[in-house]
Structure formats: structure tokens, C-alpha cells
CSV table of C-alpha atoms and ligand atoms in Angstrom, one decimal:
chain,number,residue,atom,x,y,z
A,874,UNK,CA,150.2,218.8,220.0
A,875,UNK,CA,152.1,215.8,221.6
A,876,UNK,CA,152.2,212.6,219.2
A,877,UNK,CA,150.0,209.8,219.9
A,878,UNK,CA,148.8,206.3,218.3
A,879,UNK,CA,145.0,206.5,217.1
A,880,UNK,CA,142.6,203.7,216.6
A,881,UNK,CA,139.0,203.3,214.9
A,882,UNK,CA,137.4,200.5,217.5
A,883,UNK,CA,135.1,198.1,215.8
A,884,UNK,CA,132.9,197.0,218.8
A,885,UNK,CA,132.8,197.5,222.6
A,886,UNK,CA,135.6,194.8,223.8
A,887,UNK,CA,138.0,195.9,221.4
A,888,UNK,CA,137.4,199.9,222.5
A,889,UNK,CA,137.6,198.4,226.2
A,890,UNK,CA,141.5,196.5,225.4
A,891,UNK,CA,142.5,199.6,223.7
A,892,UNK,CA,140.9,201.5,226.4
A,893,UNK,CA,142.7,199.6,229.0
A,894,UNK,CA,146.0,200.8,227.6
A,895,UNK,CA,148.0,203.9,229.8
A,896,UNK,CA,148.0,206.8,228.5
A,897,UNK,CA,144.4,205.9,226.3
A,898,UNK,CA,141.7,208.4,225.6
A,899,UNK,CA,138.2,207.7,223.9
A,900,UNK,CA,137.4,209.9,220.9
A,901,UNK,CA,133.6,210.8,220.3
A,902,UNK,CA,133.2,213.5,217.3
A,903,UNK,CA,136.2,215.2,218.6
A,904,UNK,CA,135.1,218.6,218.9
A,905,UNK,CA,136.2,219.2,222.3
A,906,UNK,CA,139.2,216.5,222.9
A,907,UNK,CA,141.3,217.9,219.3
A,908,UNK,CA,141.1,221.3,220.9
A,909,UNK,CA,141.9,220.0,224.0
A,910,UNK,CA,145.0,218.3,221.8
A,911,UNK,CA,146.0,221.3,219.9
A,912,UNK,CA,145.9,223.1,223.2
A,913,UNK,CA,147.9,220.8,225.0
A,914,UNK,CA,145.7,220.5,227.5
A,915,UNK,CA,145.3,216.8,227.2
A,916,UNK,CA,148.7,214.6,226.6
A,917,UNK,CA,146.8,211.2,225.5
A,918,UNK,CA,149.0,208.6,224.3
A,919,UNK,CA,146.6,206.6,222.8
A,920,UNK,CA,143.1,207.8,221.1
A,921,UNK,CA,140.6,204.8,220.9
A,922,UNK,CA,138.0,206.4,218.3
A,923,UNK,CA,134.2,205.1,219.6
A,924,UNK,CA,132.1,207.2,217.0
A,925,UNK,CA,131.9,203.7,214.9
A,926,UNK,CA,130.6,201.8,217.6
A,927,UNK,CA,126.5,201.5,217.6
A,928,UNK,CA,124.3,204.5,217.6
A,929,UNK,CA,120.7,203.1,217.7
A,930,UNK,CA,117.9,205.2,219.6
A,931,UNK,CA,115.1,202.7,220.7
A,932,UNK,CA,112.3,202.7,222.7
A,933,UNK,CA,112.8,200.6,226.0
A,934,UNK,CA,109.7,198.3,227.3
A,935,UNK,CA,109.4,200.4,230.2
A,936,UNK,CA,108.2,203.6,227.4
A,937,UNK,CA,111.4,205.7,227.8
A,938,UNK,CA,114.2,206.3,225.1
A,939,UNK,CA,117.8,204.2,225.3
A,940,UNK,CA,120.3,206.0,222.9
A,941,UNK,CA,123.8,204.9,222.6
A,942,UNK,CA,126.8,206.8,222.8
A,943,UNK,CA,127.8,207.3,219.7
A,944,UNK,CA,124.3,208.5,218.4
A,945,UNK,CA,125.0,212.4,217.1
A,946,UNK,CA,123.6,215.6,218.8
A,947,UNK,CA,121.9,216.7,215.7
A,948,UNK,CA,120.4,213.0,215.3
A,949,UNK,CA,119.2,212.9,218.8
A,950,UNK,CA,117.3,215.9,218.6
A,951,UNK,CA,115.7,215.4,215.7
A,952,UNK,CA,114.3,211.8,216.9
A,953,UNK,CA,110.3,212.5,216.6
A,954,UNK,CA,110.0,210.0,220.5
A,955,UNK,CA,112.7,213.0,221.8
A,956,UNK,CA,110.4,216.0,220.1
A,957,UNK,CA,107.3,215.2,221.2
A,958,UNK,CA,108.0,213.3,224.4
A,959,UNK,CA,111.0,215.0,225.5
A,960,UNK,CA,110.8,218.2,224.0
A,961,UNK,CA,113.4,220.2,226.9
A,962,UNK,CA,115.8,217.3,225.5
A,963,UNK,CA,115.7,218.4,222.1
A,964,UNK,CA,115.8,222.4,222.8
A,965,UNK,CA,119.1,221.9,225.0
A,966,UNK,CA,121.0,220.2,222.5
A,967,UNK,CA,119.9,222.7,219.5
A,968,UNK,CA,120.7,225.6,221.9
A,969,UNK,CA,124.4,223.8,221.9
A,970,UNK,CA,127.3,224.9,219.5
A,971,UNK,CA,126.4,225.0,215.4
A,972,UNK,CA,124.8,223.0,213.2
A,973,UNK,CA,128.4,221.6,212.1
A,974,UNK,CA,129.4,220.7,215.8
A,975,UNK,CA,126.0,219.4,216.8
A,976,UNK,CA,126.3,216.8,213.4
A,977,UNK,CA,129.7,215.5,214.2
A,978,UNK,CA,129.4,215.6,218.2
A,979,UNK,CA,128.4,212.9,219.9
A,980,UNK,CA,125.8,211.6,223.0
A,981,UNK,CA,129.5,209.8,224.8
A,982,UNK,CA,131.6,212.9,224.2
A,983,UNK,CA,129.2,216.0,225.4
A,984,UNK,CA,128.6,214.5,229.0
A,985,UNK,CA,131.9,214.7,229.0
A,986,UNK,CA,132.9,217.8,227.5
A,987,UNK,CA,135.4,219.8,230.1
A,988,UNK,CA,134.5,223.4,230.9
A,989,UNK,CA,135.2,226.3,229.3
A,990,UNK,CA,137.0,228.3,232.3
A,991,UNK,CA,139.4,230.3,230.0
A,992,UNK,CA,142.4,230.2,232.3
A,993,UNK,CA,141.9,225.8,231.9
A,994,UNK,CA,142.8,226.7,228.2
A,995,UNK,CA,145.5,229.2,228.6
A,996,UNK,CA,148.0,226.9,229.2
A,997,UNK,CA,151.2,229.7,228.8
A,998,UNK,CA,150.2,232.2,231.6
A,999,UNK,CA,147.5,231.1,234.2
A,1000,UNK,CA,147.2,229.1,237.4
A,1001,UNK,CA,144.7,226.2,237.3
A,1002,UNK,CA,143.8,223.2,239.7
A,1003,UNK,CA,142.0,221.7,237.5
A,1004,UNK,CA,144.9,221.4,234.6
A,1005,UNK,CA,147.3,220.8,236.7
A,1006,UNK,CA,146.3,219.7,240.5
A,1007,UNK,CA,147.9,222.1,243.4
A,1008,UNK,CA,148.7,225.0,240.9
A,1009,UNK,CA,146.1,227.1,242.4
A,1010,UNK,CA,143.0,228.9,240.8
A,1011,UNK,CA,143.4,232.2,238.6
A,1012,UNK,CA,139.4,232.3,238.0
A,1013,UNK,CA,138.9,233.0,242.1
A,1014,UNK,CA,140.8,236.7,241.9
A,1015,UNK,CA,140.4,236.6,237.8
A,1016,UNK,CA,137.6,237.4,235.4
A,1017,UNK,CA,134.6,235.0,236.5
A,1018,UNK,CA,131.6,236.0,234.9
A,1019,UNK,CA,130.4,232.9,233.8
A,1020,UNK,CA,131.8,230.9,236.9
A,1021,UNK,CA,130.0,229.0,239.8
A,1022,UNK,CA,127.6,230.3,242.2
A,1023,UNK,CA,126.6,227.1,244.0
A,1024,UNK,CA,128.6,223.8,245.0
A,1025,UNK,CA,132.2,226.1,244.3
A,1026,UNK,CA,135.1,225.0,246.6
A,1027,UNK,CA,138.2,226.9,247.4
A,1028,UNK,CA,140.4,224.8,244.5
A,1029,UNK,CA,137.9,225.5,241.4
A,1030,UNK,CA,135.1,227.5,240.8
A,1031,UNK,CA,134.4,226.2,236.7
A,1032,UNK,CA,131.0,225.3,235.8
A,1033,UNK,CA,129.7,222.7,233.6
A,1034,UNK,CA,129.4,223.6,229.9
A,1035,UNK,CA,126.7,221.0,228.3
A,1036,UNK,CA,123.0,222.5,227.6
A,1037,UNK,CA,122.0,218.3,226.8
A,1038,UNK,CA,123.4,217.8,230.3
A,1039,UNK,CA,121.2,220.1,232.6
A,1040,UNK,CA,117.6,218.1,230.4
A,1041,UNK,CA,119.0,215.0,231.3
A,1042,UNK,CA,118.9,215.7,234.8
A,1043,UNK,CA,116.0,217.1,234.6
A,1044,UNK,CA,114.4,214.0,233.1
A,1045,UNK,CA,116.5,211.6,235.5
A,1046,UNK,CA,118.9,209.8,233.0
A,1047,UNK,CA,120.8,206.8,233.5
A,1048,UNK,CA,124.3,206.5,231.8
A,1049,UNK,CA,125.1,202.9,231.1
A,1050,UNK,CA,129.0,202.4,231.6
A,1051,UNK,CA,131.3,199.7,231.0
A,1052,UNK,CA,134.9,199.0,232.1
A,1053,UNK,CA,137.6,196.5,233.1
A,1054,UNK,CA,135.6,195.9,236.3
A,1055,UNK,CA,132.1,195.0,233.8
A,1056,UNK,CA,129.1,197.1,233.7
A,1057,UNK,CA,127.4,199.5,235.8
A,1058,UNK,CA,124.5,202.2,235.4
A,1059,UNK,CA,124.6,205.4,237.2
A,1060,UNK,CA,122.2,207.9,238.1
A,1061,UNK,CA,122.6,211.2,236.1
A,1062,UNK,CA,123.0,213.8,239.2
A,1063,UNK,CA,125.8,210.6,240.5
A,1064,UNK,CA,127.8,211.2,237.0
A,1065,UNK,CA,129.5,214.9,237.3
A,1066,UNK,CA,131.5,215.9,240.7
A,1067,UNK,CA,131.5,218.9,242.7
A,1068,UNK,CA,135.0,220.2,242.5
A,1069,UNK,CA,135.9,220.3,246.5
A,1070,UNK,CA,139.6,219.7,246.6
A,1071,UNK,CA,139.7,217.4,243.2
A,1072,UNK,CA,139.0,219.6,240.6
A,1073,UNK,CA,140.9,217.8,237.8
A,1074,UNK,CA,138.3,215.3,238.1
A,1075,UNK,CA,134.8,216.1,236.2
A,1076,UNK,CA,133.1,212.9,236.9
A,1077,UNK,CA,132.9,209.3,238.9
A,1078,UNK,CA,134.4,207.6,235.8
A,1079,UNK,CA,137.3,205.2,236.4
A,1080,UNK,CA,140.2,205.3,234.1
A,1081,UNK,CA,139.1,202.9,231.3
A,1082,UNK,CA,135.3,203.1,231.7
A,1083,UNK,CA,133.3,203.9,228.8
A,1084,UNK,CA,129.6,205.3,228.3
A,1085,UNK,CA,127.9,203.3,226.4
A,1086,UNK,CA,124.3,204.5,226.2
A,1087,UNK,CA,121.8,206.7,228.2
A,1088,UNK,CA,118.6,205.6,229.2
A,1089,UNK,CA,115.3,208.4,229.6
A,1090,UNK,CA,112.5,206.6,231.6
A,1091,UNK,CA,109.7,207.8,230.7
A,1092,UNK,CA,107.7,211.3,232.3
A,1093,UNK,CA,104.0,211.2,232.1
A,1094,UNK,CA,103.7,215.1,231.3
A,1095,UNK,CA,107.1,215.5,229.7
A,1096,UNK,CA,105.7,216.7,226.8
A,1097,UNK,CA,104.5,219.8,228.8
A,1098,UNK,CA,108.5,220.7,229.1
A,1099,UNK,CA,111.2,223.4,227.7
A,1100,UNK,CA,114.8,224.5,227.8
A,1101,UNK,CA,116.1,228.1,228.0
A,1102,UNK,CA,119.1,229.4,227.7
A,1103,UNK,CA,120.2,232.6,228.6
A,1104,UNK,CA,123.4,234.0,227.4
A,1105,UNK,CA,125.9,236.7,226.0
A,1106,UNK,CA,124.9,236.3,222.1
A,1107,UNK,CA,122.2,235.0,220.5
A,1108,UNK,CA,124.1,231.9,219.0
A,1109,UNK,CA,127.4,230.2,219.7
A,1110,UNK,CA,128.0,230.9,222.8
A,1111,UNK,CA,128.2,228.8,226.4
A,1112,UNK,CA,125.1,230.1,228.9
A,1113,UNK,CA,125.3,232.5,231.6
A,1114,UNK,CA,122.4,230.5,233.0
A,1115,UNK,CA,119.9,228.0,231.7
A,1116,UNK,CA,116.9,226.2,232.6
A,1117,UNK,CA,115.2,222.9,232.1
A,1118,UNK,CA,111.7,222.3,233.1
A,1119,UNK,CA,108.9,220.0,232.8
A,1120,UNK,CA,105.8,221.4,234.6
A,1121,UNK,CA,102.1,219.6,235.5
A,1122,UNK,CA,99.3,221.5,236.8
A,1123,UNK,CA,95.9,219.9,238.5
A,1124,UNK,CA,94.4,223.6,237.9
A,1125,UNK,CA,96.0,226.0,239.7
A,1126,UNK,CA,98.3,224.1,241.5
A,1127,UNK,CA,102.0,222.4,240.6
A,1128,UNK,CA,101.3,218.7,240.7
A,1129,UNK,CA,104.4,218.1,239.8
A,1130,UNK,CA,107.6,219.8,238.4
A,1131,UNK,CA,110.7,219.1,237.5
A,1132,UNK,CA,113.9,221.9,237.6
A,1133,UNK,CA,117.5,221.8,236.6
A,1134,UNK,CA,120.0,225.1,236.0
A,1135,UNK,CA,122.9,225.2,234.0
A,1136,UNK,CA,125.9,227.5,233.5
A,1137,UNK,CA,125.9,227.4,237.8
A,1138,UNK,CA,127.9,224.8,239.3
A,1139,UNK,CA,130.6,222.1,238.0
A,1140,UNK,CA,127.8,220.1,237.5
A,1141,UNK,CA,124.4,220.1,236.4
A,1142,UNK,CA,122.1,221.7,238.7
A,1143,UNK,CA,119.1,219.7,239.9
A,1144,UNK,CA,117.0,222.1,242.1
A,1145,UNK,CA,115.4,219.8,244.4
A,1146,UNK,CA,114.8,222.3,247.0
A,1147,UNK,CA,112.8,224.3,244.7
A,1148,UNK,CA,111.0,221.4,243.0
A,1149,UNK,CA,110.3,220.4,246.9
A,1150,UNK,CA,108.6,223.8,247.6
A,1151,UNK,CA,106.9,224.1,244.3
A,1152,UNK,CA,105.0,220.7,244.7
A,1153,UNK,CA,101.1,221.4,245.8
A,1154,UNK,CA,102.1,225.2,245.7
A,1155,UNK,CA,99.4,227.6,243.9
A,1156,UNK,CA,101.2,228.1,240.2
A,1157,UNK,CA,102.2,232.0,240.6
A,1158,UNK,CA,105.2,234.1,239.3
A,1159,UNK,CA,105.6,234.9,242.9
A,1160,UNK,CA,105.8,231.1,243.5
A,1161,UNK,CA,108.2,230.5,241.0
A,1162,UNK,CA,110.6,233.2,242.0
A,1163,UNK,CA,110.6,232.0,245.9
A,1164,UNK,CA,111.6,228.6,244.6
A,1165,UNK,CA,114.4,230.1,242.8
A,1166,UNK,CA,115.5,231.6,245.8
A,1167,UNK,CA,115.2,228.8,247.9
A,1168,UNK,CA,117.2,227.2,245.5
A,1169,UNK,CA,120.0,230.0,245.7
A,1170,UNK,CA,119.7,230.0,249.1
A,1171,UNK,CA,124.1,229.1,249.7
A,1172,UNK,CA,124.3,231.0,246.5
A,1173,UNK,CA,128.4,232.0,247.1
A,1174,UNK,CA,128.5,235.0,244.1
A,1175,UNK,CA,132.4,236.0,242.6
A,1176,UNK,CA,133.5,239.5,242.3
A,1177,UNK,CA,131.5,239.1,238.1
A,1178,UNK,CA,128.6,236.6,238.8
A,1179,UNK,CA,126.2,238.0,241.8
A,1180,UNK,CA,123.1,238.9,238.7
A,1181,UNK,CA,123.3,234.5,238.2
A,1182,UNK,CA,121.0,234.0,241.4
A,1183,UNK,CA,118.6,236.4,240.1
A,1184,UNK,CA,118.5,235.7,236.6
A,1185,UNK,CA,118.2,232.0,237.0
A,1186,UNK,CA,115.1,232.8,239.4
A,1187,UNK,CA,114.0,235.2,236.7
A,1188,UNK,CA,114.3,232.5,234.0
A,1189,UNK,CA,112.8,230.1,235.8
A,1190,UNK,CA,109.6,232.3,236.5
A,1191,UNK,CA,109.6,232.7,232.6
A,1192,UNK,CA,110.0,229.0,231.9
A,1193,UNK,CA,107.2,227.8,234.5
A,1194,UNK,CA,104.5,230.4,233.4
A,1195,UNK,CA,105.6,229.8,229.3
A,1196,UNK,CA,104.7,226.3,230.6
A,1197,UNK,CA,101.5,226.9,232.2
A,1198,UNK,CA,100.0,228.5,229.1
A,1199,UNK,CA,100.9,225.1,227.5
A,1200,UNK,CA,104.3,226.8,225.5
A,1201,UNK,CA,107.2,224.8,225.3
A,1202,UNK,CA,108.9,226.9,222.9
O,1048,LIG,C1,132.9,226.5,219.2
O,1048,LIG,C2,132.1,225.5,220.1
O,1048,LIG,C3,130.9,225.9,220.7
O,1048,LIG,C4,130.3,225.0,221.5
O,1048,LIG,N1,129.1,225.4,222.1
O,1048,LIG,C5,128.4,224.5,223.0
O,1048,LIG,C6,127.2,224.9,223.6
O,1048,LIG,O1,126.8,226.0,223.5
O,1048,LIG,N2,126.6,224.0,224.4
O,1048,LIG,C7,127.2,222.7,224.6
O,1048,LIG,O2,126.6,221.9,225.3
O,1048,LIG,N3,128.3,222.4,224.0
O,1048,LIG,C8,128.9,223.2,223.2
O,1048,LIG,N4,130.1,222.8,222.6
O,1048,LIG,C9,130.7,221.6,223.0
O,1048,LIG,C10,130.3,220.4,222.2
O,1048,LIG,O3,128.9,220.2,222.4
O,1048,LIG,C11,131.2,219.3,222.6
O,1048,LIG,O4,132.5,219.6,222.1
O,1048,LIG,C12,130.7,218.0,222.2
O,1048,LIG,O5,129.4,217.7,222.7
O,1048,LIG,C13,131.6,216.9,222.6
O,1048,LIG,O6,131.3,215.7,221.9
O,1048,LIG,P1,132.3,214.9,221.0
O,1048,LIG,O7,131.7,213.7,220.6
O,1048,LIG,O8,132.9,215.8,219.9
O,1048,LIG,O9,133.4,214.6,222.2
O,1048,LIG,P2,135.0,214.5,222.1
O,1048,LIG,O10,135.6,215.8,221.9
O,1048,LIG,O11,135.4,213.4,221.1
O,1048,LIG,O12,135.3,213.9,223.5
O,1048,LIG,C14,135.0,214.7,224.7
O,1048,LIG,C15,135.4,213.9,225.9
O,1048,LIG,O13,134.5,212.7,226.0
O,1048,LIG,C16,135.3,211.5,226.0
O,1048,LIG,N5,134.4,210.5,225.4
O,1048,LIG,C17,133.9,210.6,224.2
O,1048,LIG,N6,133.1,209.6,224.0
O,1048,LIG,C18,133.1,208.8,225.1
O,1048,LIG,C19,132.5,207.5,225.5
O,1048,LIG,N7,131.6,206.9,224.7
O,1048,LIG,N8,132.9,207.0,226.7
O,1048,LIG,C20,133.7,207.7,227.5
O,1048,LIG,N9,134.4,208.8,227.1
O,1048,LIG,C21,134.0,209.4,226.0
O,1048,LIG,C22,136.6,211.9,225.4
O,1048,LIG,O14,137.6,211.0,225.8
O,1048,LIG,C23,136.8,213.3,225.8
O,1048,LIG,O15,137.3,213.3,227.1
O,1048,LIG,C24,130.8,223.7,221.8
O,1048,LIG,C25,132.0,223.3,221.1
O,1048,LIG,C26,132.7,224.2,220.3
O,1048,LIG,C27,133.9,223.8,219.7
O,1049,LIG,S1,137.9,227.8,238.0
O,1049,LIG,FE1,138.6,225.7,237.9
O,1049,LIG,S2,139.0,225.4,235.7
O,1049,LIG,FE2,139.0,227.6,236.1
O,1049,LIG,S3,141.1,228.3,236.6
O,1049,LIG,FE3,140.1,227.8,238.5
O,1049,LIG,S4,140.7,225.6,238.9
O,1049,LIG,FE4,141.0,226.0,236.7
């Protein structure tokens, strides 16, 4: 671990001075950035700790949910608006990490969690672009199981590692941001980057900015919605592939759906070609499945990861007829 100066910021101006500072880094519940630390993966100079700042969940006029930054994983999905209202919310955070992690990890800090591509961590032996630009990419020739099937590039193949992440596309979140050029809101699907030939950076952040709350709008049928997540043990582990979906039926027919994958691309993936088909489509497994594959359709498959197409398809299938019977567990 390199040295660096800490500070606990008392209110959003002072984290945004501190911020300011070269070298600074904001620290959430720090369950990703210390290993990052211990790893020396990241160098900060500076950490501007933001976990004192609010953490308030409130309902907006407009029926949705704002909840601030700092708010913790485990408070968020226990929040009875986010259970009943948002239930694939609450499922994707409780199918994150341990009960310890989720209670000191917070809202800020998972959207930006950095993936879990083991050659990013190993920083002793292996090539990575996204640790250090222009190195090249051991993952591409390497193990890649649980790499990226859609929206890869040549310089990084890594996906994104947040369950919360892939329901908040789903739902259309807006991250509220701040920074030294003010405030701005961004569309949840604008937030995380495609890796293409800048892999070292995750999202559209600039240096400085900080999140300061995410805003759900509200979905009519959202209480008709799930998150699953399919992976290599039962608990504590990152998925293979996951699903969040919110499904509406005017009888046998999708009214209206919404899809996003996880554990597929550097991003959260929301399946708007399969949504597209779905809509008006007689509700069948059949149906489902062809979305999928829609979906997959530029699927590019590593030497480990070609069963990802299928078995997101497959989950999906699961997820929309669980929903149709009116399950959302
Ligand atoms: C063993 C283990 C298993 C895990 N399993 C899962 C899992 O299955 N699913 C899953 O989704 N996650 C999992 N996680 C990851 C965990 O969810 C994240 O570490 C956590 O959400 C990060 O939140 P944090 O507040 O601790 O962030 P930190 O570690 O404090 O920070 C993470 C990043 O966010 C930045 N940051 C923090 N707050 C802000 C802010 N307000 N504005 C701007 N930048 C900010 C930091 O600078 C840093 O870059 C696991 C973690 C561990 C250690
Ligand atoms: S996939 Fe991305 S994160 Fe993993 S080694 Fe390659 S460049 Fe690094």
C-alpha cells in the first residue's frame, strides 16, 4: 500500500475542494477501493471519505424513489417503497457480496466498483490495459470464463461486476452528479463505458465529480419484477450471468417489459432489442428465448464463455414465465 492523506468530509462542498485535489479519491464503505489499495492497484494520494455525507431515501413528487449516495446496500434493500415497488432492486443487491459487505457498502461506491478480471488484480505477472493503458490484455489468450460476450473491444474484454447495477438499468435510473463544473444528471445506460480502446476508464465521470444520489422514476407494474442471478456457488460469488426483469401482460400478450443482463459486457446490459421484439408478442418460452437470441445476436464468445449466450437466454425464459405466474421470487 502507497501512503496517502485521508479525510472524513462533512458536507458536499467540502468533499468537492478535497475532491478537487490531484491525486484525490472518494471513499464509500471501502470494500472495493482498500483492496484496490492493498493491491496496489490504485495509487490515490488523497482519500476524501463521503460515507458521512447524507443518506436519506425519499419518495420524489413524481412517485419514484431518490436515494443518496451514501445510503448502505443492506439499508436500501430493505426500504419497504424498494420491496414492494421495486422488488428486482432489492433481489440484486441481496444477491451481492455478504451480509457484512452489503452493511458497510455503499449506493456511491458499487456503481463504481471496478471489475473483477483477475489478471486487473494480479499486479506481479499479467498484462492489462485496463491497469495500466497500452500494456496489452492477458484475459483475450487467458482464462476468460466470466468475461464479455457483447460490446468487448480488442484492448479489454472485463465485464461489469455490480448485481444493483444491471436493476437500475432496468428501471431507468438517473445518477445525480456533481463536480467543479456544478451539477448534472445522467441517464443510467450513459454512466458505464464500453471498453473500445479506453479501457482504464469505467465510466463518463470527470476527475473530481461525485454521485450524489440516484433517482428511480416510478414503473407502473414494477412490482410484477425479479432479479436472478446465475453463478458458480450458491453465495459469494460474482455472476456468470444475471437477469433483471419487470414484465406486464394484457392476457396473453407482453404489454410491456423491461430486460437488462449482467456478468456480459463492461457495462450493464440493457436488452433493448429484445424488449423491442417482446412488446405485443404472445407471452411463450419460445418467445422469450428468440428475444434472447436477438439480443445475442453480435454475441463475440472467448475460448471459456460461448454457454453465456445460451444461458442468459435460458435465464431470461425462466425469469419472464416465473413472472407471468405472478412470482417474483
Ligand atoms: C468478497 C466480495 C464479494 C463481493 N461480491 C459482490 C457481488 O456478488 N455483487 C456485487 O454487486 N458486488 C459485490 N462486491 C462488491 C461490493 O458490492 C462493492 O465493493 C461495493 O458495492 C463498493 O461500495 P463501497 O461503498 O464499499 O465503495 P468503495 O470501495 O468505497 O469505492 C468504490 C469506488 O467508488 C468510488 N466512490 C465511492 N463513493 C463515491 C461517490 N459518492 N462518488 C464518486 N465516487 C465514489 C471510490 O472512489 C471507488 O473508486 C463484493 C465485494 C467483495 C469484497
Ligand atoms: S479483460 Fe480488461 S481488465 Fe481484464 S486483463 Fe484484459 S484489459 Fe485487463
Amino acid at each position: 500500500m502507497t501512503p496517502f492523506r485521508y479525510a472524513r468530509a462533512a458536507d458536499v462542498p467540502e468533499a468537492l475542494r478535497l475532491g478537487a485535489e490531484p491525486g484525490a479519491s472518494y471513499l464509500g464503505g471501502g470494500t472495493n477501493l482498500v483492496d484496490l489499495l492493498r493491491e496496489t492497484v490504485a495509487r490515490p494520494e488523497r482519500l476524501v471519505d463521503v460515507s458521512g455525507l447524507p443518506a436519506a431515501i425519499e419518495e420524489t413528487a413524481a412517485g419514484g424513489l431518490r436515494i443518496d449516495a451514501a445510503v448502505r446496500n443492506t439499508a436500501l434493500a430493505e426500504h419497504p417503497v424498494v420491496r414492494t415497488r421495486y422488488p428486482m432492486l432489492a433481489r440484486a443487491i441481496l444477491a451481492g457480496a455478504s451480509a457484512q459487505i452489503r452493511n458497510m457498502a455503499t449506493v456511491g461506491g458499487n456503481l463504481l466498483q471496478r471489475t473483477r478480471c483477475t489478471y486487473f488484480y494480479d499486479t506481479d505477472g499479467s498484462r492489462c490495459n485496463k491497469r495500466s493503458p497500452g500494456a496489452g490484455c492477458d484475459a483475450r489468450e487467458g482464462f476468460n470464463r466470466i468475461h464479455a460476450v457483447l460490446g468487448a473491444s480488442q484492448a479489454c474484454v472485463a465485464t461489469h461486476p455490480s448485481d444493483m447495477c444491471v436493476a437500475l438499468a432496468a428501471l431507468d435510473a438517473r445518477v445525480h452528479v456533481t463536480g467543479p463544473s456544478g451539477p448534472r444528471r445522467i441517464a443510467f445506460d450513459d454512466l458505464h463505458r464500453l471498453p473500445g480502446d479506453a479501457p482504464d476508464r469505467d465510466t463518463i465521470l470527470a476527475s473530481g465529480e461525485l454521485i450524489e444520489a440516484i433517482e428511480l422514476p416510478p414503473l407502473a407494474y414494477g412490482a410484477t419484477s425479479t432479479y436472478r442471478k446465475v453463478r458458480d456457488r450458491a453465495s459469494y460469488a460474482f455472476a456468470l450471468v444475471s437477469v433483471a426483469a419487470a414484465l406486464k401482460l394484457d392476457g396473453d400478450r407482453v404489454s410491456d417489459v423491461r430486460i437488462a443482463f449482467g456478468g456480459v459486457a463492461h457495462k450493464p446490459w440493457r436488452a433493448t432489442r429484445a424488449e423491442a421484439a417482446l412488446r405485443g408478442a404472445v407471452a411463450t418460452h419460445q418467445a422469450y428465448l428468440d428475444a434472447a437470441a436477438l439480443e445475442f445476436e453480435d454475441a463475440r464468445p472467448l475460448r471459456d464463455n460461448a454457454f453465456k449466450p445460451i444461458l442468459a437466454g435460458r435465464t431470461l425464459a425462466a425469469v419472464l414465465q416465473a413472472l407471468a405466474r405472478g412470482e417474483t421470487a
